[in-house]
């Protein structure tokens, strides 16, 4: 069986996490001095944390109706630490030499330091499965009131994670109630010690019934949630807009139409050399001997072209306009034609 109360908004989960806080260094020297565990650094650390947590329970017991329940939580936490971090394999901790040495050491230290908290380290011979079942049941008692406040504000509608948690707890309570009835002779010894505390923890509540209904999302709310998620993704993908500082009454259009400084620099850098080259060739053509040679050649070439043009024109005229021959037989005129 797994732990049911794993939602971070549940009171039992919040308090249970306090057992993991701090390192218990205040009691480390006392645990280190114990002969049975002093040579095992990991057990010394666990011993220190257990003493720190016993001190925590001692400080919070006044007015806490769940004090006995929290003692059960601490015993469950100890077994959890032994299984996860200290390689304990035995299903029943009483069969583990590691647990026996830790138990004796804690008893001695509590006597020396006069730690008189009413919580006792669990020596009961029960399985890990049974410990988990009891914790789930007691957590149900502790969390019921808080969950009731939540779903009462929403017309007895539970969100899915709370509904799933309560469903498992109700089924567990029904099974445990059957186990604890007087008719079940021979199994009543397996009834959790705090089972009857339900009347104290949850007075006038029927823990065998689901206290709320599952809150079902409508199609419109689902579509709205999807739209919100898509909008969020688009916002993440959209690049940030840069702020543009405007002066006077200039509009964004005017600002965007002006050439950028880099473009102006490019135009200037290419125009100046081109103008310089044109000016150089003009001076060379106009006032140097090289320019005179170029002009003479161009003038001579122009004269040759004109003469050639005139000659060609005369030849074409002569070829196309031959003298008219009168054909007396046909009483007509004949024009000579020569194809080009």
XYZ file of C-alpha atoms in Angstrom, residues 3 16 30-31 36 112 160 170 180 221 228 249 259 270 281 303 309 319 328:
19
model
C 0.674 6.741 1.081
C 4.929 15.365 8.083
C 24.606 12.570 22.709
C 23.935 10.024 19.955
C 25.662 0.678 20.169
C 19.778 11.170 30.408
C -10.340 15.909 -9.200
C -13.609 6.341 2.162
C -13.078 -3.575 13.731
C -14.226 26.246 -19.405
C -5.250 30.716 -22.102
C 5.404 65.754 -32.810
C 17.194 56.600 -43.666
C 30.595 55.200 -52.411
C 39.113 62.080 -66.099
C 34.808 62.229 -90.059
C 27.650 57.173 -94.455
C 21.141 51.302 -107.491
C 6.530 50.927 -126.405
